[in-house]
Short mmCIF file of N, CA and C in Angstrom, two decimals:
data_model
loop_
_atom_site.label_atom_id
_atom_site.label_comp_id
_atom_site.label_asym_id
_atom_site.label_seq_id
_atom_site.Cartn_x
_atom_site.Cartn_y
_atom_site.Cartn_z
N MET A 1 -15.93 -15.51 -8.58
CA MET A 1 -15.20 -14.97 -9.09
C MET A 1 -13.19 -14.76 -9.06
N LYS A 2 -12.24 -15.09 -9.68
CA LYS A 2 -11.19 -14.92 -9.08
C LYS A 2 -10.45 -13.36 -9.08
N ILE A 3 -9.80 -12.95 -7.71
CA ILE A 3 -9.51 -11.30 -7.75
C ILE A 3 -7.81 -11.71 -7.59
N THR A 4 -7.79 -10.47 -8.40
CA THR A 4 -6.23 -10.44 -9.24
C THR A 4 -5.77 -9.54 -8.23
N GLU A 5 -4.35 -9.37 -8.38
CA GLU A 5 -3.57 -8.40 -8.10
C GLU A 5 -3.74 -7.08 -8.47
N ASN A 6 -4.12 -6.56 -9.62
CA ASN A 6 -4.30 -5.91 -10.24
C ASN A 6 -5.52 -5.41 -9.64
N ASP A 7 -7.02 -6.09 -9.50
CA ASP A 7 -7.89 -5.59 -8.91
C ASP A 7 -7.76 -5.20 -7.02
N VAL A 8 -6.56 -5.75 -6.45
CA VAL A 8 -6.47 -5.63 -5.19
C VAL A 8 -6.11 -4.35 -5.12
N ALA A 9 -4.86 -4.09 -6.03
CA ALA A 9 -4.03 -2.51 -5.99
C ALA A 9 -5.17 -1.57 -6.28
N TYR A 10 -6.08 -1.72 -7.42
CA TYR A 10 -6.74 -0.89 -7.42
C TYR A 10 -7.85 -0.53 -6.59
N GLU A 11 -8.36 -1.56 -6.07
CA GLU A 11 -9.44 -1.35 -5.09
C GLU A 11 -8.95 -0.20 -3.80
N ILE A 12 -7.56 -0.68 -3.41
CA ILE A 12 -7.08 0.35 -2.05
C ILE A 12 -6.47 1.01 -2.84
N TYR A 13 -6.34 1.59 -4.00
CA TYR A 13 -6.07 3.01 -4.21
C TYR A 13 -7.28 3.78 -4.26
N GLN A 14 -8.59 3.55 -4.97
CA GLN A 14 -9.72 4.03 -5.00
C GLN A 14 -10.22 4.50 -3.24
N LYS A 15 -9.88 3.36 -2.69
CA LYS A 15 -10.72 3.70 -1.04
C LYS A 15 -9.93 4.66 -0.12
N ALA A 16 -8.44 4.51 -0.82
CA ALA A 16 -7.50 5.26 -0.46
C ALA A 16 -7.55 6.92 -0.73
N SER A 17 -8.20 6.97 -2.22
CA SER A 17 -8.37 8.17 -2.79
C SER A 17 -9.67 9.08 -2.02
N GLU A 18 -10.53 8.39 -1.82
CA GLU A 18 -11.66 8.53 -1.30
C GLU A 18 -11.17 9.26 0.34
N GLN A 19 -10.34 9.11 0.78
CA GLN A 19 -10.20 9.53 2.17
C GLN A 19 -8.48 10.55 2.33
N ILE A 20 -8.08 10.31 1.11
CA ILE A 20 -6.75 11.40 1.36
C ILE A 20 -6.47 12.06 0.58
N LYS A 21 -6.76 13.51 1.01
CA LYS A 21 -7.10 14.43 -0.09
C LYS A 21 -5.59 14.84 -0.98
N ASP A 22 -5.78 15.15 -2.24
CA ASP A 22 -4.45 15.23 -3.50
C ASP A 22 -3.70 13.75 -3.46
N LEU A 23 -4.21 12.59 -3.37
CA LEU A 23 -3.51 11.77 -3.30
C LEU A 23 -2.97 11.34 -4.47
N PRO A 24 -1.50 11.22 -4.89
CA PRO A 24 -1.15 11.15 -6.40
C PRO A 24 -2.06 10.47 -7.51
N LYS A 25 -1.77 10.58 -8.79
CA LYS A 25 -2.34 9.61 -9.54
C LYS A 25 -1.83 8.48 -8.80
N PHE A 26 -2.68 6.89 -9.94
CA PHE A 26 -2.35 5.90 -9.09
C PHE A 26 -2.04 4.98 -11.07
N TRP A 27 -0.91 4.54 -10.78
CA TRP A 27 -0.59 3.57 -11.43
C TRP A 27 -0.19 2.31 -11.04
N PHE A 28 -0.80 0.87 -11.87
CA PHE A 28 0.46 0.14 -11.24
C PHE A 28 0.42 -0.69 -12.32
N GLN A 29 1.79 -0.79 -11.93
CA GLN A 29 3.29 -1.50 -12.64
C GLN A 29 3.78 -1.04 -14.20
N ILE A 30 2.90 0.19 -13.81
CA ILE A 30 3.10 1.03 -15.29
C ILE A 30 3.49 2.68 -14.89
N VAL A 31 4.57 2.79 -15.41
CA VAL A 31 5.12 4.34 -15.44
C VAL A 31 4.86 4.74 -16.37
N GLU A 32 4.01 5.70 -16.82
CA GLU A 32 3.57 6.31 -17.47
C GLU A 32 4.03 8.18 -17.35
N ASN A 33 3.89 8.97 -18.41
CA ASN A 33 3.98 10.18 -18.18
C ASN A 33 2.95 10.40 -18.77
N ASP A 34 2.42 11.45 -17.43
CA ASP A 34 0.84 12.39 -17.34
C ASP A 34 1.06 13.65 -17.82
N LYS A 35 0.76 14.29 -18.80
CA LYS A 35 0.82 15.39 -19.12
C LYS A 35 -0.05 16.41 -17.81
N ASP A 36 -0.69 15.99 -17.44
CA ASP A 36 -1.17 16.89 -16.24
C ASP A 36 -0.57 17.00 -14.98
N ALA A 37 0.43 15.75 -14.44
CA ALA A 37 1.31 15.89 -13.42
C ALA A 37 2.54 15.03 -14.07
N PRO A 38 3.51 15.35 -14.58
CA PRO A 38 4.38 14.68 -15.37
C PRO A 38 4.96 14.31 -13.82
N ASP A 39 5.29 15.42 -12.51
CA ASP A 39 6.07 14.45 -11.48
C ASP A 39 5.46 13.99 -10.65
N GLN A 40 4.58 13.70 -10.80
CA GLN A 40 3.37 13.50 -9.81
C GLN A 40 3.07 11.47 -9.98
N ALA A 41 3.22 10.83 -8.98
CA ALA A 41 2.57 9.01 -9.24
C ALA A 41 2.67 8.78 -7.91
N LEU A 42 2.09 7.42 -7.82
CA LEU A 42 1.77 6.35 -6.85
C LEU A 42 1.90 5.05 -7.43
N LEU A 43 3.06 4.80 -7.42
CA LEU A 43 3.15 3.35 -8.66
C LEU A 43 2.92 1.79 -7.07
N PHE A 44 1.72 1.34 -7.76
CA PHE A 44 2.02 0.34 -6.74
C PHE A 44 3.04 -0.80 -7.40
N TYR A 45 3.62 -1.14 -7.25
CA TYR A 45 5.03 -2.39 -7.84
C TYR A 45 4.55 -3.33 -7.52
N LEU A 46 4.11 -4.66 -8.15
CA LEU A 46 4.30 -6.05 -7.50
C LEU A 46 5.26 -6.62 -7.24
N GLU A 47 5.40 -6.83 -5.99
CA GLU A 47 6.84 -7.88 -5.84
C GLU A 47 6.95 -9.40 -6.00
N ASN A 48 7.88 -9.87 -6.45
CA ASN A 48 7.88 -11.39 -7.09
C ASN A 48 8.14 -12.26 -5.44
N SER A 49 9.02 -11.78 -4.60
CA SER A 49 9.37 -12.16 -3.43
C SER A 49 8.15 -12.13 -2.66
N LEU A 50 8.50 -13.52 -1.49
CA LEU A 50 7.35 -13.49 -0.47
C LEU A 50 8.33 -13.74 0.92
N SER A 51 7.58 -12.81 1.69
CA SER A 51 8.62 -13.26 3.25
C SER A 51 7.25 -13.20 4.56
N LEU A 52 6.10 -13.02 3.95
CA LEU A 52 5.02 -13.56 4.81
C LEU A 52 5.20 -14.73 5.70
N PRO A 53 4.90 -14.86 6.54
CA PRO A 53 4.71 -16.73 7.35
C PRO A 53 3.56 -17.11 6.70
N VAL A 54 4.04 -18.22 6.21
CA VAL A 54 2.41 -19.26 5.22
C VAL A 54 2.31 -20.15 6.45
N TYR A 55 1.20 -19.43 7.06
CA TYR A 55 0.49 -20.40 7.78
C TYR A 55 -0.82 -20.30 8.17
N PHE A 56 -1.80 -19.85 6.93
CA PHE A 56 -3.01 -19.84 6.87
C PHE A 56 -3.15 -21.13 5.66
N ASN A 57 -4.64 -21.16 5.54
CA ASN A 57 -4.32 -22.06 4.44
C ASN A 57 -4.26 -21.84 2.97
N ASP A 58 -4.29 -22.82 2.06
CA ASP A 58 -4.76 -22.38 0.50
C ASP A 58 -5.86 -21.08 0.01
N ASN A 59 -6.49 -21.12 1.28
CA ASN A 59 -7.95 -20.17 0.92
C ASN A 59 -7.47 -18.63 0.52
N TYR A 60 -6.29 -18.36 1.52
CA TYR A 60 -5.60 -16.91 1.46
C TYR A 60 -4.86 -16.41 0.16
N LYS A 61 -4.90 -15.76 -0.23
CA LYS A 61 -3.94 -14.93 -1.19
C LYS A 61 -2.99 -14.11 -0.81
N TYR A 62 -1.51 -14.27 -0.63
CA TYR A 62 -0.61 -13.36 -0.58
C TYR A 62 0.15 -12.71 -1.62
N ILE A 63 0.11 -11.13 -1.51
CA ILE A 63 0.49 -10.17 -2.03
C ILE A 63 1.25 -9.00 -1.90
N ASN A 64 2.57 -9.02 -2.24
CA ASN A 64 3.59 -8.00 -2.13
C ASN A 64 3.33 -6.90 -3.00
N PHE A 65 3.79 -5.82 -2.24
CA PHE A 65 3.28 -4.61 -3.20
C PHE A 65 4.48 -3.77 -2.68
N SER A 66 5.16 -3.03 -3.40
CA SER A 66 6.06 -1.52 -3.07
C SER A 66 5.34 -0.57 -3.50
N ILE A 67 5.27 0.36 -2.76
CA ILE A 67 4.64 1.55 -3.06
C ILE A 67 5.24 2.64 -3.09
N LEU A 68 5.29 3.53 -4.45
CA LEU A 68 6.60 4.72 -4.36
C LEU A 68 5.77 5.85 -4.75
N TYR A 69 6.12 6.54 -4.07
CA TYR A 69 5.62 8.13 -3.78
C TYR A 69 6.57 8.84 -4.42
N GLY A 70 6.54 9.60 -5.56
CA GLY A 70 7.88 10.36 -6.56
C GLY A 70 7.15 11.94 -6.37
N ALA A 71 5.99 12.09 -5.79
CA ALA A 71 5.88 13.55 -6.47
C ALA A 71 6.45 14.59 -5.56
N ASN A 72 7.07 15.93 -6.48
CA ASN A 72 7.10 16.87 -5.71
C ASN A 72 8.82 16.49 -4.61
N ARG A 73 9.85 16.40 -5.70
CA ARG A 73 10.65 15.57 -4.84
C ARG A 73 11.51 16.62 -3.98
N ASN A 74 10.73 17.96 -4.63
CA ASN A 74 11.57 19.73 -3.49
C ASN A 74 11.29 19.61 -2.57
N GLU A 75 10.00 18.89 -2.60
CA GLU A 75 9.09 19.59 -1.65
C GLU A 75 8.69 18.81 -0.31
N HIS A 76 9.98 18.23 0.34
CA HIS A 76 9.60 16.49 1.40
C HIS A 76 8.80 16.75 2.48
N PRO A 77 8.85 18.11 3.15
CA PRO A 77 7.51 18.10 4.26
C PRO A 77 6.04 17.72 4.01
N LYS A 78 5.66 17.94 2.58
CA LYS A 78 4.29 17.94 1.87
C LYS A 78 4.13 16.64 1.34
N GLN A 79 5.37 16.28 1.11
CA GLN A 79 5.46 15.01 0.27
C GLN A 79 5.20 13.49 1.94
N LEU A 80 6.31 14.28 2.70
CA LEU A 80 6.32 12.81 3.67
C LEU A 80 4.65 13.27 4.43
N SER A 81 4.26 14.15 4.49
CA SER A 81 2.61 14.33 5.06
C SER A 81 1.80 13.27 4.39
N LYS A 82 1.92 13.41 2.84
CA LYS A 82 0.87 12.30 2.00
C LYS A 82 1.56 10.77 2.58
N VAL A 83 2.75 11.03 2.72
CA VAL A 83 3.29 9.35 2.72
C VAL A 83 2.57 9.03 4.31
N LYS A 84 2.90 9.68 5.04
CA LYS A 84 2.41 9.20 6.40
C LYS A 84 0.63 8.91 6.66
N GLU A 85 -0.04 10.11 5.71
CA GLU A 85 -1.89 9.29 5.43
C GLU A 85 -1.59 8.47 4.87
N LEU A 86 -0.55 7.81 3.87
CA LEU A 86 -1.41 6.36 3.41
C LEU A 86 -0.66 5.57 4.05
N ILE A 87 0.26 5.46 4.64
CA ILE A 87 0.63 4.32 5.86
C ILE A 87 -0.24 4.58 6.82
N ASN A 88 -1.31 5.34 7.29
CA ASN A 88 -2.32 4.91 8.41
C ASN A 88 -3.15 4.94 7.68
N PHE A 89 -3.59 5.12 6.07
CA PHE A 89 -4.75 4.39 5.77
C PHE A 89 -4.50 3.10 5.85
N LEU A 90 -3.22 2.77 5.17
CA LEU A 90 -3.11 1.18 5.21
C LEU A 90 -3.11 0.37 6.45
N ALA A 91 -2.41 0.77 7.74
CA ALA A 91 -2.44 0.09 8.74
C ALA A 91 -3.95 -0.02 9.38
N HIS A 92 -4.82 0.72 8.92
CA HIS A 92 -5.99 0.95 9.45
C HIS A 92 -7.65 0.29 8.48
N THR A 93 -6.86 -0.20 7.38
CA THR A 93 -8.20 -0.43 6.68
C THR A 93 -8.05 -2.04 6.60
N TRP A 94 -8.80 -2.43 6.67
CA TRP A 94 -8.92 -4.05 6.46
C TRP A 94 -9.93 -4.78 5.82
N THR A 95 -10.84 -3.92 5.26
CA THR A 95 -11.96 -4.29 4.39
C THR A 95 -12.20 -3.53 3.38
N PHE A 96 -12.63 -4.26 2.23
CA PHE A 96 -13.00 -3.76 0.79
C PHE A 96 -13.65 -4.17 0.18
N ASN A 97 -14.03 -3.98 -1.07
CA ASN A 97 -15.36 -4.35 -1.67
C ASN A 97 -15.31 -5.78 -1.70
N SER A 98 -14.35 -6.38 -2.70
CA SER A 98 -14.07 -7.35 -2.82
C SER A 98 -13.02 -8.17 -2.26
N PHE A 99 -12.64 -8.19 -1.04
CA PHE A 99 -11.92 -8.80 -0.42
C PHE A 99 -11.34 -8.33 1.14
N ASP A 100 -11.01 -8.92 2.29
CA ASP A 100 -10.55 -8.75 3.13
C ASP A 100 -9.59 -9.27 3.36
N ILE A 101 -8.64 -8.36 4.31
CA ILE A 101 -7.04 -7.94 4.86
C ILE A 101 -7.04 -9.28 5.88
N VAL A 102 -6.24 -10.24 6.12
CA VAL A 102 -6.43 -11.03 7.29
C VAL A 102 -4.74 -10.81 7.96
N LEU A 103 -3.78 -10.35 7.36
CA LEU A 103 -2.46 -10.48 8.06
C LEU A 103 -1.94 -9.35 6.76
N MET A 104 -1.04 -8.53 7.29
CA MET A 104 -0.30 -7.33 7.01
C MET A 104 1.31 -7.72 7.70
N LYS A 105 1.78 -7.06 6.38
CA LYS A 105 3.14 -6.49 6.76
C LYS A 105 3.50 -5.29 6.38
N LEU A 106 3.41 -4.24 7.15
CA LEU A 106 3.59 -2.99 6.48
C LEU A 106 5.12 -2.22 7.29
N ASN A 107 5.68 -1.98 6.18
CA ASN A 107 7.29 -1.49 6.42
C ASN A 107 8.37 -1.90 7.35
N GLY A 108 7.76 -3.58 7.11
CA GLY A 108 8.46 -4.47 7.70
C GLY A 108 8.00 -4.98 9.14
N VAL A 109 6.86 -4.46 9.60
CA VAL A 109 6.25 -4.97 10.85
C VAL A 109 5.31 -5.90 10.50
N THR A 110 4.98 -6.66 10.85
CA THR A 110 3.68 -7.44 10.90
C THR A 110 2.68 -7.82 11.85
N PHE A 111 1.62 -7.50 11.73
CA PHE A 111 0.46 -7.48 12.30
C PHE A 111 -0.88 -7.93 11.75
N THR A 112 -1.77 -8.24 12.55
CA THR A 112 -3.24 -8.67 12.49
C THR A 112 -4.17 -7.18 12.99
N GLN A 113 -5.38 -7.29 12.41
CA GLN A 113 -6.33 -6.56 12.66
C GLN A 113 -6.15 -5.80 14.45
N SER A 114 -6.26 -7.01 15.07
CA SER A 114 -6.15 -6.82 16.20
C SER A 114 -5.12 -6.09 17.47
N GLN A 115 -4.17 -5.99 16.50
CA GLN A 115 -2.76 -5.16 16.78
C GLN A 115 -2.33 -3.92 16.55
N GLN A 116 -3.55 -3.56 15.54
CA GLN A 116 -3.19 -2.31 14.66
C GLN A 116 -3.10 -1.04 15.27
N GLU A 117 -3.80 -0.71 16.24
CA GLU A 117 -3.08 0.84 17.34
C GLU A 117 -1.55 0.73 18.04
N ASN A 118 -1.50 -0.62 18.49
CA ASN A 118 -0.49 -0.67 19.35
C ASN A 118 0.61 -0.17 18.58
N LEU A 119 0.60 -0.73 16.74
CA LEU A 119 1.67 -0.38 16.12
C LEU A 119 1.75 1.17 15.22
N ARG A 120 0.38 1.70 15.37
CA ARG A 120 0.58 3.09 14.86
C ARG A 120 1.20 4.03 14.42
N TYR A 121 1.77 4.42 15.86
CA TYR A 121 2.92 5.46 15.61
C TYR A 121 4.21 4.51 15.55
N LEU A 122 4.78 3.49 15.56
CA LEU A 122 5.72 3.09 15.04
C LEU A 122 5.85 3.13 13.54
N LEU A 123 4.85 2.39 13.08
CA LEU A 123 4.85 2.34 11.47
C LEU A 123 4.46 3.90 10.96
N LEU A 124 4.02 4.93 11.33
CA LEU A 124 3.95 6.35 10.99
C LEU A 124 5.43 6.97 11.30
N SER A 125 6.17 6.57 12.36
CA SER A 125 7.43 6.93 12.32
C SER A 125 8.74 6.37 11.29
N GLN A 126 8.07 5.75 10.80
CA GLN A 126 9.24 5.32 10.02
C GLN A 126 9.30 4.93 8.91
N PRO A 127 8.75 6.09 7.70
CA PRO A 127 8.30 5.49 6.44
C PRO A 127 10.01 5.41 5.69
N ILE A 128 9.77 4.64 4.66
CA ILE A 128 11.27 4.77 4.36
C ILE A 128 11.63 5.60 3.07
N PHE A 129 12.56 6.18 3.21
CA PHE A 129 13.18 7.52 2.02
C PHE A 129 14.25 6.95 1.13
N ASP A 130 14.17 6.67 -0.08
CA ASP A 130 15.13 6.32 -0.96
C ASP A 130 16.13 7.71 -1.44
N LEU A 131 17.45 7.69 -0.58
CA LEU A 131 18.11 8.87 -1.36
C LEU A 131 18.64 8.91 -2.72
N LEU A 132 18.58 7.44 -3.08
CA LEU A 132 19.00 7.43 -4.67
C LEU A 132 18.32 8.06 -5.66
N SER A 133 17.01 7.68 -5.38
CA SER A 133 15.52 8.02 -6.41
C SER A 133 14.73 9.66 -5.56
N GLN A 134 15.65 9.87 -4.55
CA GLN A 134 14.65 10.89 -3.81
C GLN A 134 13.02 10.36 -4.07
N GLU A 135 12.74 9.55 -3.43
CA GLU A 135 11.47 8.84 -3.47
C GLU A 135 11.20 8.14 -2.11
N TYR A 136 9.73 8.09 -1.20
CA TYR A 136 9.93 7.75 -0.23
C TYR A 136 8.78 5.94 -0.89
N LYS A 137 9.03 5.03 -0.08
CA LYS A 137 8.42 3.81 -0.17
C LYS A 137 8.01 3.45 1.12
N ILE A 138 6.77 2.77 0.61
CA ILE A 138 5.94 1.70 1.24
C ILE A 138 6.33 0.13 1.29
N ASN A 139 6.41 -0.59 1.47
CA ASN A 139 6.48 -1.91 1.31
C ASN A 139 5.42 -2.73 2.08
N TYR A 140 4.48 -3.15 1.50
CA TYR A 140 2.68 -3.51 1.72
C TYR A 140 2.50 -4.94 1.36
N GLU A 141 2.74 -5.35 2.08
CA GLU A 141 2.68 -7.30 2.15
C GLU A 141 1.07 -7.88 2.68
N ILE A 142 0.32 -8.32 2.16
CA ILE A 142 -0.99 -8.64 2.74
C ILE A 142 -1.24 -10.67 1.99
N ALA A 143 -1.92 -11.16 3.26
CA ALA A 143 -2.69 -12.18 2.85
C ALA A 143 -4.13 -11.73 2.95
N ILE A 144 -4.78 -12.17 1.94
CA ILE A 144 -6.07 -11.65 1.73
C ILE A 144 -7.37 -12.77 1.34
N THR A 145 -8.36 -12.39 1.64
CA THR A 145 -9.29 -13.83 0.97
C THR A 145 -10.84 -12.78 0.65
N SER A 146 -10.87 -13.50 -0.71
CA SER A 146 -12.04 -13.02 -1.68
C SER A 146 -13.64 -12.90 -0.80
N LYS A 147 -14.39 -12.05 -0.65
CA LYS A 147 -15.47 -12.10 0.09
C LYS A 147 -16.36 -13.10 -0.16
N GLY A 148 -16.14 -13.34 -1.94
CA GLY A 148 -17.33 -14.00 -2.12
C GLY A 148 -16.62 -16.08 -1.64
N ALA A 149 -15.51 -15.90 -1.17
CA ALA A 149 -14.91 -17.20 -0.65
C ALA A 149 -15.20 -17.77 0.29
N LYS A 150 -15.33 -16.75 1.66
CA LYS A 150 -16.25 -17.16 2.65
C LYS A 150 -16.85 -18.26 2.76
#
């Protein structure tokens, strides 16, 4: 079974929402107005560019996401806490139901699973804040392999 970018984004969100309390509602490539939380969204936006080094074989799929967090714009300390939790989750989660991550680039830092502990605090200390949109942004690029392809 071929795994799509949408499948990957949804699995990441599902696993994150199990571990992070009050994670914002998830949308993938679609910005909708949610009547229950109109100012709260976690948007996985699929990027077209590819900056990951291509030194794995063709069995791996490369996916680039920008994850925008635009909830409670006037409550930055609370918002920043959720962004740090999400970055921490992304930096330490390598296995999902349908795929495994073999290489990750998170907010400009490329690393493998064996390097995760060394980079944890570096990543957590550098969430990106867009002054214009007043949103936090996570650049998340991954190389994955489908579990069925192993």
